[in-house]
mmCIF file of C-alpha atoms in Angstrom:
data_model
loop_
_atom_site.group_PDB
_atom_site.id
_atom_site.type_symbol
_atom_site.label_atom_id
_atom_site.label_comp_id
_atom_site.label_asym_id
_atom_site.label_seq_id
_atom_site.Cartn_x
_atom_site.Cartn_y
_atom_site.Cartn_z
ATOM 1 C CA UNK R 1 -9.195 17.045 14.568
ATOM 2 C CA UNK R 2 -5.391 16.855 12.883
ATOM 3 C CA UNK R 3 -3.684 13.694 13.089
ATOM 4 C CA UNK R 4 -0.438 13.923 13.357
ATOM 5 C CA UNK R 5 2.037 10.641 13.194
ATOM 6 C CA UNK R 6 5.410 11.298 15.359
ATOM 7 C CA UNK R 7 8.449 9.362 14.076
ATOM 8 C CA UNK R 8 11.529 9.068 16.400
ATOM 9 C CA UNK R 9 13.512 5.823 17.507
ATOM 10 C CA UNK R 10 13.714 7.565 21.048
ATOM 11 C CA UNK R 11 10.192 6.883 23.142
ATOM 12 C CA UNK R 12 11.420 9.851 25.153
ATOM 13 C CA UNK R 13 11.734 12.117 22.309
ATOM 14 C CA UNK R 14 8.021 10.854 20.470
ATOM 15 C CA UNK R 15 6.328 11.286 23.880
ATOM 16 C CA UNK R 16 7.669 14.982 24.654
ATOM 17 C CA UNK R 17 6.659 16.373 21.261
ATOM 18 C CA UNK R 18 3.172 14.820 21.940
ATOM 19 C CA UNK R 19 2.487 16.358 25.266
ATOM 20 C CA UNK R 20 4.362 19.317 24.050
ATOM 21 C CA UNK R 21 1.554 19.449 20.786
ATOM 22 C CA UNK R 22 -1.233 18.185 22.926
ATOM 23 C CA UNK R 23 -1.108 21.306 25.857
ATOM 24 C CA UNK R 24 -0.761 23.450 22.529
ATOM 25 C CA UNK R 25 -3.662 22.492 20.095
ATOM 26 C CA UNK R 26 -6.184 20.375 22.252
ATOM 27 C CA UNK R 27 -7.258 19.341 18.467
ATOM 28 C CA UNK R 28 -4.115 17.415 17.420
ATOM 29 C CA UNK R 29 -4.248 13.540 18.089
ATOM 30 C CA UNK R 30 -0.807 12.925 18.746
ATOM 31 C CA UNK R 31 0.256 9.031 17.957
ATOM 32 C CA UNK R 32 4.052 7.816 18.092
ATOM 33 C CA UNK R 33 5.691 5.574 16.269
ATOM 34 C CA UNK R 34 9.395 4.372 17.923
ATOM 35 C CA UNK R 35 10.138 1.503 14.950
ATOM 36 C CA UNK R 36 11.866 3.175 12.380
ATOM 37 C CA UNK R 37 11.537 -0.268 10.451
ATOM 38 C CA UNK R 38 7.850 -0.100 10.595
ATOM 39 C CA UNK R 39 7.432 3.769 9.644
ATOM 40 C CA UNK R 40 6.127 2.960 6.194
ATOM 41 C CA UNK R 41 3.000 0.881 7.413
ATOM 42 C CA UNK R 42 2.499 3.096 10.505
ATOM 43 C CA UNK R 43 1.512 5.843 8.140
ATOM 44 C CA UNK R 44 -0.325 3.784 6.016
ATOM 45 C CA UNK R 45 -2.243 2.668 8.256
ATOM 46 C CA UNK R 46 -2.281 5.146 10.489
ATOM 47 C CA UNK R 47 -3.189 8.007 7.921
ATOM 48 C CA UNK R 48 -2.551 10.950 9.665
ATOM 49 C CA UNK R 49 -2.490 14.005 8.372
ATOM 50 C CA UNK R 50 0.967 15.005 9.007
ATOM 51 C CA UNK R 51 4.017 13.241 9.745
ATOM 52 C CA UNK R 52 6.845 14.468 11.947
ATOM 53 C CA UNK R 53 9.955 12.652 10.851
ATOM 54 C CA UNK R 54 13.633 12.758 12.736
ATOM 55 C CA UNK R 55 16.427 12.260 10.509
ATOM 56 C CA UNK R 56 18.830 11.208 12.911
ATOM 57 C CA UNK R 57 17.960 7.727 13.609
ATOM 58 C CA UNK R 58 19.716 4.701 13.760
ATOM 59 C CA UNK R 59 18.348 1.625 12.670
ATOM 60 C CA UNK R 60 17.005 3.410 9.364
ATOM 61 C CA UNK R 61 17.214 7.359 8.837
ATOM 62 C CA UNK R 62 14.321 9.253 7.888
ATOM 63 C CA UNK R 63 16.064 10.358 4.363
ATOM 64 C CA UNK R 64 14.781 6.646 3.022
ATOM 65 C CA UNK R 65 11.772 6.600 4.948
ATOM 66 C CA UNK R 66 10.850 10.000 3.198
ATOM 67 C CA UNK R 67 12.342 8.605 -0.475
ATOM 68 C CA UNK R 68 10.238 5.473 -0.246
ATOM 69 C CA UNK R 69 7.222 7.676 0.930
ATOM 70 C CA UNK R 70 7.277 9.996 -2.109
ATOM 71 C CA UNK R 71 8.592 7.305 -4.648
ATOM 72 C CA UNK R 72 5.354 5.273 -3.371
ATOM 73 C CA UNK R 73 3.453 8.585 -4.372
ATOM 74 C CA UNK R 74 2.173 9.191 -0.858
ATOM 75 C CA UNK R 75 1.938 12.540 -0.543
ATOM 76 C CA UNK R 76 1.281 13.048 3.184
ATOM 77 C CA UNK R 77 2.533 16.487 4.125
ATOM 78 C CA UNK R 78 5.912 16.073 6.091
ATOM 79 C CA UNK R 79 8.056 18.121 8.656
ATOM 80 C CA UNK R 80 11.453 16.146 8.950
ATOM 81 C CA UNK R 81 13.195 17.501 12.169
ATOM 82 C CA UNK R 82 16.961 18.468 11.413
ATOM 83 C CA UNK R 83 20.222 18.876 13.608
ATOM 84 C CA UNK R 84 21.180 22.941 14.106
ATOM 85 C CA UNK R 85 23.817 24.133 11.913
ATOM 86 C CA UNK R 86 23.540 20.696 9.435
ATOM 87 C CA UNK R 87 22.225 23.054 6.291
ATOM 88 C CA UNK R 88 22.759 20.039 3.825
ATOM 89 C CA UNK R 89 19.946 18.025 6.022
ATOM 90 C CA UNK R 90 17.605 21.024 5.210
ATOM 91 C CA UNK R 91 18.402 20.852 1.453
ATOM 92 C CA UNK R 92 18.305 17.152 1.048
ATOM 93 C CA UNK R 93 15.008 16.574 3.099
ATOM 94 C CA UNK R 94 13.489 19.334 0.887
ATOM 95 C CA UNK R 95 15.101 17.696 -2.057
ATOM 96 C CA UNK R 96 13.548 14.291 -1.252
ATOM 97 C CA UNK R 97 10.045 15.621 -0.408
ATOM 98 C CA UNK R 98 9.562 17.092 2.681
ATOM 99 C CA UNK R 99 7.189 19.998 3.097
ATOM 100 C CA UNK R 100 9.131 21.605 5.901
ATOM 101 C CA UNK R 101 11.646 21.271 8.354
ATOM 102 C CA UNK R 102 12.210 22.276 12.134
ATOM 103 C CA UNK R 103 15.809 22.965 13.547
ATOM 104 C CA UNK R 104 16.637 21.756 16.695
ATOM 105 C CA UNK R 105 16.118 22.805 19.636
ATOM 106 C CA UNK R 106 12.619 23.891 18.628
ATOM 107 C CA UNK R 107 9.632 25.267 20.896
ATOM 108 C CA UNK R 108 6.596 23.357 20.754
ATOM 109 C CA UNK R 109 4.746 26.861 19.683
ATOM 110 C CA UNK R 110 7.183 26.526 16.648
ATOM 111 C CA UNK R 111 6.570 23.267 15.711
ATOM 112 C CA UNK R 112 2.304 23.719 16.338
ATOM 113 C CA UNK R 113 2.732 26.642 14.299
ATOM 114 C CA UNK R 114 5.018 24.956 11.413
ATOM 115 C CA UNK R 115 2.405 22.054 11.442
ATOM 116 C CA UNK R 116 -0.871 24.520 11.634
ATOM 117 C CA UNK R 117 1.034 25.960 8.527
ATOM 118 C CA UNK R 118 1.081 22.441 6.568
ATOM 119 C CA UNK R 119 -2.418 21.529 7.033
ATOM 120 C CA UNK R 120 -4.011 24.986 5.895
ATOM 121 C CA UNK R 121 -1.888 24.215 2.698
ATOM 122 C CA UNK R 122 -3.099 21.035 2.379
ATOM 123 C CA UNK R 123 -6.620 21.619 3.062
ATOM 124 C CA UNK R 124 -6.032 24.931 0.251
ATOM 125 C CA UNK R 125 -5.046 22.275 -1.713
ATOM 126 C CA UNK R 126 -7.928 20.456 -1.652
ATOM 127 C CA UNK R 127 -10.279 23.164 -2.570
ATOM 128 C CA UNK R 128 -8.823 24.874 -5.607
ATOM 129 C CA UNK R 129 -10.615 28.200 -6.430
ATOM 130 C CA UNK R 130 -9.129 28.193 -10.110
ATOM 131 C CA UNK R 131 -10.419 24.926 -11.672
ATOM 132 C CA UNK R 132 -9.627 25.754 -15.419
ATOM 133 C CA UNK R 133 -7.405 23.296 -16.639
ATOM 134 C CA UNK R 134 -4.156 24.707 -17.902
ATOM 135 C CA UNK R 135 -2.346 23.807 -21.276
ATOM 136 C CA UNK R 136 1.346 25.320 -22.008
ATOM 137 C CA UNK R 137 2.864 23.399 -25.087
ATOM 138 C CA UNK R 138 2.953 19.660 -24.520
ATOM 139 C CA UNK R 139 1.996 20.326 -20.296
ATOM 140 C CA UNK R 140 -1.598 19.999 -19.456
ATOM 141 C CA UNK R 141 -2.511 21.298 -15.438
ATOM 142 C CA UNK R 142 -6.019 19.804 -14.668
ATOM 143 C CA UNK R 143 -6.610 21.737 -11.085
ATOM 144 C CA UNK R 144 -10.082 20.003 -10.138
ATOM 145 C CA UNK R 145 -8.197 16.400 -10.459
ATOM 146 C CA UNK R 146 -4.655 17.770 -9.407
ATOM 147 C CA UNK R 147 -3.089 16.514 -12.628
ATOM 148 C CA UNK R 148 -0.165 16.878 -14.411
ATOM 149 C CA UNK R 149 0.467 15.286 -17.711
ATOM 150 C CA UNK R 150 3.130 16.126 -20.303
ATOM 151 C CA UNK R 151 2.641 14.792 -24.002
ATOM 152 C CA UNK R 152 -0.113 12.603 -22.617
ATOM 153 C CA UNK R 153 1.852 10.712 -20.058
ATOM 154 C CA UNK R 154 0.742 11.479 -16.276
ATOM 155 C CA UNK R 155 3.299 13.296 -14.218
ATOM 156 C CA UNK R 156 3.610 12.533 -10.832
ATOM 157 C CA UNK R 157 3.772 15.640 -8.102
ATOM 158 C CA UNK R 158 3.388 16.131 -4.494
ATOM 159 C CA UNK R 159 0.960 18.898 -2.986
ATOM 160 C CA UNK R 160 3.431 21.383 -2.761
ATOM 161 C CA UNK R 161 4.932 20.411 -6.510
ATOM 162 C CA UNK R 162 1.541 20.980 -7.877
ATOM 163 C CA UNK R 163 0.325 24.159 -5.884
ATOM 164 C CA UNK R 164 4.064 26.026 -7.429
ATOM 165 C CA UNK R 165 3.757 24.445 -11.034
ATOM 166 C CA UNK R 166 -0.207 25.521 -11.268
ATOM 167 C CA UNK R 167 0.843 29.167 -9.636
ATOM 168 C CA UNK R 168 4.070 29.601 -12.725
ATOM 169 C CA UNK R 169 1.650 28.157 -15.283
ATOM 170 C CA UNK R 170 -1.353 31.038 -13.990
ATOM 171 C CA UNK R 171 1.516 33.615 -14.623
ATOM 172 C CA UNK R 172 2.796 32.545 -17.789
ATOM 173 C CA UNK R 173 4.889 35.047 -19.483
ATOM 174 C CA UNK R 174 4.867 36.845 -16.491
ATOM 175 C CA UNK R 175 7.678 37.337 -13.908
ATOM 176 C CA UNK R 176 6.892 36.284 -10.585
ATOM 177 C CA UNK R 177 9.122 37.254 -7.890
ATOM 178 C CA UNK R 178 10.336 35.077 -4.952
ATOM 179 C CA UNK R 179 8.401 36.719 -2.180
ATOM 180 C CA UNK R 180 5.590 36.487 -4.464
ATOM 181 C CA UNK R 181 5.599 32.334 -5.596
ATOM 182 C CA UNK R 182 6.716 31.855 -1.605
ATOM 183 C CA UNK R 183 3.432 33.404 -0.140
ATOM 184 C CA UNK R 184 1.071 32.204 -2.695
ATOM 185 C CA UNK R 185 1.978 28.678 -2.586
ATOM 186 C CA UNK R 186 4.217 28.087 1.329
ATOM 187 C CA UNK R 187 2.297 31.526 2.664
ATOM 188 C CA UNK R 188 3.452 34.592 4.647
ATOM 189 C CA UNK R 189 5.582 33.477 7.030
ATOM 190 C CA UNK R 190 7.708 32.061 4.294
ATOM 191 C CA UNK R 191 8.395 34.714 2.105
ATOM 192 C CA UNK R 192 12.106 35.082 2.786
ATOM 193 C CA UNK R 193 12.498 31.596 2.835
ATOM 194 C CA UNK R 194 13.977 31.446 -0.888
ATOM 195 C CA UNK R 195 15.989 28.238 -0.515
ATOM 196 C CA UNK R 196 12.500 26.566 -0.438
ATOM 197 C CA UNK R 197 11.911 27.989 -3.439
ATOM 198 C CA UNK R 198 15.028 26.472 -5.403
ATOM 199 C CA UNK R 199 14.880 23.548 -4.123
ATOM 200 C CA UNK R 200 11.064 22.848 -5.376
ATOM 201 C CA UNK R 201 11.886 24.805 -8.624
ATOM 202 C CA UNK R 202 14.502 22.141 -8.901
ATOM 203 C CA UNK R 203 12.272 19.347 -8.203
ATOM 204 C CA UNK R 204 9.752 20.514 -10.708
ATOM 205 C CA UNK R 205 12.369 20.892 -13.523
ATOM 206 C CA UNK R 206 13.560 17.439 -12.839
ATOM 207 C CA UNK R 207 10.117 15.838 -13.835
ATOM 208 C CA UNK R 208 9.040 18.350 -16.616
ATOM 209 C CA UNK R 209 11.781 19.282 -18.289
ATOM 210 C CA UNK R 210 13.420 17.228 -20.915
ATOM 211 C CA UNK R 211 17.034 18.780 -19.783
ATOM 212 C CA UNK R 212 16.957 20.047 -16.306
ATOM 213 C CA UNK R 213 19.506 22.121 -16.981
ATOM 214 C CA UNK R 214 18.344 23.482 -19.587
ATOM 215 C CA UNK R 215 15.004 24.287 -18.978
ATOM 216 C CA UNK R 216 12.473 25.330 -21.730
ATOM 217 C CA UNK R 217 9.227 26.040 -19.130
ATOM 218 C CA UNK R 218 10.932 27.336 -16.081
ATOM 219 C CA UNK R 219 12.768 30.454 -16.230
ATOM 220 C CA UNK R 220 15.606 31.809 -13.638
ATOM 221 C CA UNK R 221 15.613 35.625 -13.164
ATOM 222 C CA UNK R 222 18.335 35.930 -11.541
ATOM 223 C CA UNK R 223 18.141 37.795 -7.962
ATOM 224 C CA UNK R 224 14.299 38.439 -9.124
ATOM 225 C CA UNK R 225 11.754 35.248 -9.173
ATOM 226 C CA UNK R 226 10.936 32.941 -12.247
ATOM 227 C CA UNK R 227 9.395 32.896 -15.495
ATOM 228 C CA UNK R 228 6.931 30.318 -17.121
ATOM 229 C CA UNK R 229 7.069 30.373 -20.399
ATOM 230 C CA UNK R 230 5.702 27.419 -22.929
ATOM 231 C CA UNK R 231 8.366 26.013 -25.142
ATOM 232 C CA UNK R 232 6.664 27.872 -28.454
ATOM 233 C CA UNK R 233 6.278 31.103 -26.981
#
């Protein structure tokens, strides 16, 4: 059974995606949540095992529900719904933490296949077949207790932070091409999906590197993929 925890200020909205998800996967539970206020605590409580978050709501948008969710180091996978031809929601939400992101209109076989997506990751995730811990320069990658730490001080990563930074660090040295980094860690269906790709690359640079714009681990080949190398090498 998937959980899944359907945020929207609009009853109508919440209760067609769940009949929508419920006549396609007779294994999702399908609970709403209408209070945009009381998001937070819903999922807490709730723990489901995905969240599907609008954007576009009124009383609080999902951008700060999603930035208080990661900064409070929940890592829940999340698929933020976005408005069609907005490409800056798409970037931000991936920015902030999401794990994917439906344009609308959508199908409901699109969104049970974008959320089918989310939980094999997460479930991968949980059961990493390469458990040797990791150590590039000052970074240490402990797979069996999903850890980061960088000159001894624990870094903090979501799922899909961890799953890319692990997959560079495997490769060190070696260049790994978009396509490549997109299947391994998002899977198939996402291999032209590159934007994902920059934005995460992004998001990992930001918390390992001690000038993001310069970066000493993560490499840019241009029009090619990325390079891991450790600062000494």
């Amino acid at each position: 059974m998937t959980r899944i925890l359907v945020i929207d200020d609009d009853p109508d909205v919440t209760s067609l995606i769940a009949m929508g998800l419920d006549s396609h996967r007779p294994e999702f539970a399908v609970s709403e949540c209408n209070d945009a206020l009381t998001a937070l605590s819903r999922i807490d409580g709730d723990r489901p095992d995905v969240v599907i978050l609008d954007l576009a709501m009124p009383a609080r948008d999902g951008f700060s529900i999603l930035e208080e969710l990661r900064h409070g180091e929940n890592d829940v996978p999340v698929i933020v719904l976005t408005a069609k031809g907005l490409e800056q929601e798409k970037v931000r939400g991936l920015e902030l933490g999401a794990d994917d992101y439906v344009t609308k209109p959508f199908s409901m076989k699109e969104l049970a296949a974008r959320v089918d997506a989310v939980v094999r990751r997460s479930r991968s995730w949980a059961r990493p077949t390469d458990q040797s811990v990791i150590v590039r320069g000052d970074l240490r990658i402990d797979p069996a207790r999903r850890e980061v730490t960088l000159a001894g001080k624990q870094i903090s990563l979501t799922p899909t932070e961890f799953n890319l930074l692990h997959e560079l660090a495997r490769g060190s040295g070696r260049v790994l091409e978009h396509r490549t980094l997109l299947g391994r860690v998002w899977g198939p269906e996402y291999r032209d999906e590159v934007h994902y790709l920059k934005v995460y690359v992004g998001r990992l640079r930001n918390k390992i590197e001690s000038d993001p714009q310069r970066p000493r681990y993560i490499q840019t080949i241009r029009g090619v993929g990325y390079r891991f190398l450790a600062p000494s090498d």
